[in-house]
mmCIF file of C-alpha atoms in Angstrom:
data_model
loop_
_atom_site.group_PDB
_atom_site.id
_atom_site.type_symbol
_atom_site.label_atom_id
_atom_site.label_comp_id
_atom_site.label_asym_id
_atom_site.label_seq_id
_atom_site.Cartn_x
_atom_site.Cartn_y
_atom_site.Cartn_z
ATOM 1 C CA MET A 3 51.322 116.140 33.232
ATOM 2 C CA ARG A 4 51.190 114.059 30.059
ATOM 3 C CA ARG A 5 51.310 115.750 26.661
ATOM 4 C CA SER A 6 50.353 114.369 23.297
ATOM 5 C CA LEU A 7 53.230 114.512 20.827
ATOM 6 C CA GLY A 8 50.987 114.011 17.753
ATOM 7 C CA PRO A 9 52.263 116.178 14.889
ATOM 8 C CA SER A 10 55.561 117.048 16.573
ATOM 9 C CA LEU A 11 56.461 113.362 16.811
ATOM 10 C CA ALA A 12 55.660 112.950 13.130
ATOM 11 C CA TRP A 13 57.855 115.946 12.346
ATOM 12 C CA TRP A 14 60.768 114.488 14.288
ATOM 13 C CA ALA A 15 60.332 111.175 12.477
ATOM 14 C CA CYS A 16 60.762 113.036 9.191
ATOM 15 C CA CYS A 17 63.862 114.954 10.397
ATOM 16 C CA PRO A 18 66.477 112.373 9.359
ATOM 17 C CA TRP A 19 65.179 112.511 5.792
ATOM 18 C CA CYS A 20 65.225 116.302 5.748
ATOM 19 C CA TRP A 21 68.721 116.384 7.224
ATOM 20 C CA ARG A 22 70.001 113.813 4.768
ATOM 21 C CA SER A 23 68.543 115.654 1.760
ATOM 22 C CA CYS A 24 69.443 119.196 2.915
ATOM 23 C CA ARG A 25 73.178 118.759 2.809
ATOM 24 C CA THR A 26 75.245 120.708 0.310
ATOM 25 C CA LEU A 27 74.107 118.663 -2.680
ATOM 26 C CA PRO A 28 73.178 121.202 -5.322
ATOM 27 C CA LEU A 29 71.268 119.294 -8.003
ATOM 28 C CA TYR A 30 67.867 117.637 -7.694
ATOM 29 C CA TYR A 31 66.685 114.985 -10.154
ATOM 30 C CA GLU A 32 63.463 113.052 -10.453
ATOM 31 C CA LEU A 33 64.159 109.527 -11.676
ATOM 32 C CA ALA A 34 60.714 109.100 -13.220
ATOM 33 C CA ARG A 35 61.284 112.222 -15.316
ATOM 34 C CA LEU A 36 64.745 111.074 -16.450
ATOM 35 C CA CYS A 37 63.270 107.727 -17.511
ATOM 36 C CA ASN A 38 60.418 109.497 -19.263
ATOM 37 C CA ILE A 39 62.803 111.626 -21.319
ATOM 38 C CA THR A 40 64.796 108.568 -22.395
ATOM 39 C CA LYS A 41 61.658 106.360 -22.759
ATOM 40 C CA GLN A 42 62.716 103.491 -20.535
ATOM 41 C CA SER A 43 61.362 101.751 -17.478
ATOM 42 C CA GLN A 44 62.519 102.889 -14.072
ATOM 43 C CA GLY A 45 64.429 100.403 -11.962
ATOM 44 C CA LYS A 46 64.873 100.340 -8.214
ATOM 45 C CA VAL A 47 65.987 103.623 -6.695
ATOM 46 C CA THR A 48 68.827 101.869 -4.875
ATOM 47 C CA LEU A 49 70.385 100.840 -8.215
ATOM 48 C CA TYR A 50 70.634 104.463 -9.336
ATOM 49 C CA LEU A 51 71.970 105.496 -5.927
ATOM 50 C CA SER A 52 74.546 102.697 -6.146
ATOM 51 C CA ALA A 53 75.680 103.842 -9.597
ATOM 52 C CA LEU A 54 76.245 107.369 -8.300
ATOM 53 C CA LEU A 55 77.989 106.193 -5.122
ATOM 54 C CA ASN A 56 80.192 103.716 -7.024
ATOM 55 C CA ALA A 57 81.318 106.590 -9.265
ATOM 56 C CA GLY A 58 82.385 108.568 -6.182
ATOM 57 C CA TYR A 59 79.599 111.158 -6.109
ATOM 58 C CA ARG A 60 77.555 112.101 -3.089
ATOM 59 C CA VAL A 61 73.854 111.299 -3.294
ATOM 60 C CA SER A 62 70.807 111.324 -1.043
ATOM 61 C CA LEU A 63 67.106 110.723 -1.259
ATOM 62 C CA THR A 64 64.864 113.713 -0.859
ATOM 63 C CA HIS A 65 61.970 114.275 1.509
ATOM 64 C CA ALA A 66 60.048 116.220 -1.156
ATOM 65 C CA ASN A 67 59.617 113.560 -3.833
ATOM 66 C CA LYS A 68 59.361 109.772 -3.658
ATOM 67 C CA HIS A 69 61.561 109.270 -6.732
ATOM 68 C CA GLY A 70 63.745 112.333 -6.191
ATOM 69 C CA ILE A 71 67.474 112.277 -5.581
ATOM 70 C CA LYS A 72 69.963 115.027 -4.795
ATOM 71 C CA THR A 73 73.516 114.647 -6.008
ATOM 72 C CA ASP A 74 76.658 116.556 -6.874
ATOM 73 C CA ALA A 75 77.162 114.453 -10.032
ATOM 74 C CA PRO A 76 77.329 116.477 -13.261
ATOM 75 C CA ASN A 77 74.662 116.137 -15.949
ATOM 76 C CA THR A 78 77.121 114.285 -18.177
ATOM 77 C CA PHE A 79 77.312 111.461 -15.649
ATOM 78 C CA ILE A 80 73.530 111.422 -15.056
ATOM 79 C CA TRP A 81 72.870 110.927 -18.777
ATOM 80 C CA ALA A 82 75.721 108.380 -19.036
ATOM 81 C CA MET A 83 74.020 106.509 -16.191
ATOM 82 C CA MET A 84 70.716 106.548 -18.117
ATOM 83 C CA ARG A 85 72.455 105.233 -21.282
ATOM 84 C CA ALA A 86 74.130 102.482 -19.237
ATOM 85 C CA TRP A 87 70.742 101.582 -17.700
ATOM 86 C CA ALA A 88 69.226 101.273 -21.182
ATOM 87 C CA ARG A 89 72.107 99.006 -22.253
ATOM 88 C CA LYS A 90 71.737 96.917 -19.086
ATOM 89 C CA GLU A 91 67.999 96.477 -19.709
ATOM 90 C CA GLY A 92 68.621 95.682 -23.406
ATOM 91 C CA ARG A 93 65.841 97.970 -24.616
ATOM 92 C CA LYS A 94 65.734 99.399 -28.115
ATOM 93 C CA SER A 95 64.996 103.090 -28.188
ATOM 94 C CA ASN A 96 61.804 104.095 -29.930
ATOM 95 C CA LEU A 97 62.435 107.808 -29.595
ATOM 96 C CA SER A 98 61.297 110.197 -32.301
ATOM 97 C CA ASP A 99 63.863 112.044 -34.393
ATOM 98 C CA GLY A 100 64.817 115.420 -32.998
ATOM 99 C CA SER A 101 63.617 114.619 -29.476
ATOM 100 C CA PRO A 102 65.931 115.462 -26.572
ATOM 101 C CA GLY A 103 65.859 111.830 -25.457
ATOM 102 C CA LYS A 104 67.109 110.573 -28.833
ATOM 103 C CA THR A 105 69.942 113.114 -28.798
ATOM 104 C CA ILE A 106 70.935 112.050 -25.287
ATOM 105 C CA MET A 107 70.717 108.323 -25.962
ATOM 106 C CA GLU A 108 72.691 108.477 -29.251
ATOM 107 C CA LYS A 109 75.583 110.384 -27.696
ATOM 108 C CA LYS A 110 78.651 108.259 -26.961
ATOM 109 C CA ASP A 111 80.788 109.136 -23.948
ATOM 110 C CA ASP A 112 83.733 107.559 -22.127
ATOM 111 C CA LEU A 113 81.643 107.622 -18.938
ATOM 112 C CA ASP A 114 79.128 105.172 -20.431
ATOM 113 C CA ASP A 115 81.447 102.208 -19.778
ATOM 114 C CA THR A 116 82.383 103.257 -16.228
ATOM 115 C CA VAL A 117 78.857 103.195 -14.750
ATOM 116 C CA ASN A 118 78.545 100.383 -12.222
ATOM 117 C CA PHE A 119 75.107 99.363 -10.909
ATOM 118 C CA GLU A 120 76.420 96.914 -8.270
ATOM 119 C CA GLU A 121 74.699 97.377 -4.912
ATOM 120 C CA HIS A 122 76.619 99.887 -2.776
ATOM 121 C CA PRO A 123 76.392 99.498 1.045
ATOM 122 C CA LEU A 124 75.318 103.144 1.497
ATOM 123 C CA ALA A 125 72.661 103.036 -1.245
ATOM 124 C CA ASN A 126 69.983 102.042 1.238
ATOM 125 C CA PRO A 127 70.351 104.427 4.205
ATOM 126 C CA GLU A 128 69.759 103.317 7.804
ATOM 127 C CA SER A 129 66.689 105.528 8.121
ATOM 128 C CA ARG A 130 65.132 103.730 5.155
ATOM 129 C CA LYS A 131 66.097 100.311 6.527
ATOM 130 C CA ASN A 132 64.463 101.255 9.847
ATOM 131 C CA SER A 133 61.278 102.267 7.977
ATOM 132 C CA LEU A 134 61.291 105.841 9.241
ATOM 133 C CA LYS A 135 58.580 107.959 7.670
ATOM 134 C CA ARG A 136 59.767 109.899 4.679
ATOM 135 C CA PHE A 137 56.373 111.339 3.825
ATOM 136 C CA GLN A 138 53.694 112.172 6.366
ATOM 137 C CA MET A 139 50.489 110.155 6.306
ATOM 138 C CA ASN A 140 47.148 111.792 5.667
ATOM 139 C CA PRO A 141 45.407 112.655 8.948
ATOM 140 C CA GLU A 142 42.246 110.763 7.950
ATOM 141 C CA ALA A 143 40.744 109.008 4.964
ATOM 142 C CA ASN A 144 39.518 111.346 2.222
ATOM 143 C CA TRP A 145 40.970 114.343 4.028
ATOM 144 C CA GLY A 146 41.099 116.657 0.998
ATOM 145 C CA PRO A 147 38.616 119.368 0.035
ATOM 146 C CA LYS A 148 35.137 118.606 1.272
ATOM 147 C CA MET A 149 31.626 119.946 0.765
ATOM 148 C CA ARG A 150 30.612 123.196 2.379
ATOM 149 C CA SER A 151 29.497 123.224 5.971
ATOM 150 C CA LYS A 152 25.990 121.985 6.815
ATOM 151 C CA THR A 153 25.680 123.964 10.050
ATOM 152 C CA SER A 154 23.162 126.411 8.632
ATOM 153 C CA THR A 155 20.358 127.680 10.893
ATOM 154 C CA LEU A 156 18.041 127.400 7.901
ATOM 155 C CA LYS A 157 18.471 123.645 7.772
ATOM 156 C CA ASN A 158 14.779 122.892 8.374
ATOM 157 C CA MET A 159 13.749 125.353 5.677
ATOM 158 C CA GLU A 160 16.157 123.712 3.220
ATOM 159 C CA ASN A 161 14.680 120.304 3.992
ATOM 160 C CA ARG A 162 11.120 121.575 3.465
ATOM 161 C CA LYS A 163 12.157 123.068 0.140
ATOM 162 C CA LYS A 164 13.811 119.799 -0.912
ATOM 163 C CA ILE A 165 10.690 117.819 -0.003
ATOM 164 C CA LYS A 166 8.417 120.312 -1.769
ATOM 165 C CA ASN A 167 10.466 120.198 -4.964
ATOM 166 C CA GLN A 168 10.963 116.417 -4.957
ATOM 167 C CA GLY A 169 9.563 115.102 -8.248
ATOM 168 C CA LYS A 170 8.792 118.632 -9.427
ATOM 169 C CA TYR A 171 9.396 117.930 -13.100
ATOM 170 C CA THR A 172 7.454 114.662 -13.198
ATOM 171 C CA LYS A 173 4.501 116.368 -11.497
ATOM 172 C CA LYS A 174 4.665 119.181 -14.038
ATOM 173 C CA LYS A 175 4.846 116.698 -16.908
ATOM 174 C CA LEU A 176 1.872 114.711 -15.582
ATOM 175 C CA SER A 177 -0.190 117.861 -15.122
ATOM 176 C CA GLU A 178 0.552 118.943 -18.697
ATOM 177 C CA GLU A 179 -0.440 115.526 -20.032
ATOM 178 C CA GLY A 180 -3.574 115.622 -17.915
ATOM 179 C CA ASP A 181 -4.529 119.065 -19.302
ATOM 180 C CA SER A 182 -4.112 117.930 -22.908
ATOM 181 C CA THR A 183 -6.194 114.746 -22.417
ATOM 182 C CA SER A 184 -8.935 116.654 -20.615
ATOM 183 C CA LYS A 185 -9.110 119.139 -23.515
ATOM 184 C CA LYS A 186 -9.439 116.283 -25.975
ATOM 185 C CA LEU A 187 -12.182 114.717 -23.908
ATOM 186 C CA ARG A 188 -14.107 117.958 -23.830
ATOM 187 C CA THR A 189 -13.935 118.357 -27.582
ATOM 188 C CA ASP A 190 -14.909 114.714 -28.176
ATOM 189 C CA ASP A 191 -17.944 114.960 -25.900
ATOM 190 C CA GLY A 192 -19.047 118.145 -27.505
ATOM 191 C CA SER A 193 -19.862 119.542 -24.110
ATOM 192 C CA SER A 194 -18.170 122.585 -22.810
#
């Protein structure tokens, strides 16, 4: 007896990602959001993972968000990493006064000089190198919400109604124009 593995196979393909992200790492960060707060472009995910690993913190990708990482690094190191990234990119900050990003980027910390973005061997996990699925594919194209069902028993009646009402407004407009011209003709002829 042969069984189709379909969804269960897809679930097992996702398991390594879930296992890797479900360890005891307490904090979850979204890199796109961190870059948005500090108004800078986002680099490769592996560079941020390398910076965290080179500093001695544990880090993993998450199965819930493409740009999400889980780490045990404190917030002070995360923001130091973002300041070091801005220095590495050589970008001037165009943050407005009083914004959280400006406060974070202007702060000076001893950690700022210790951040190392050199590629770490564990920054790109084996499951990612082997192209295992991290996010499940959509079952079919345009699989989201669709129109209501068309399996009505009144289908023929609906079609007749559609055909009957096709061009309803143009017919009405033509009949109104026809009535007004016929009235004018009657008054011009003098017969009625």
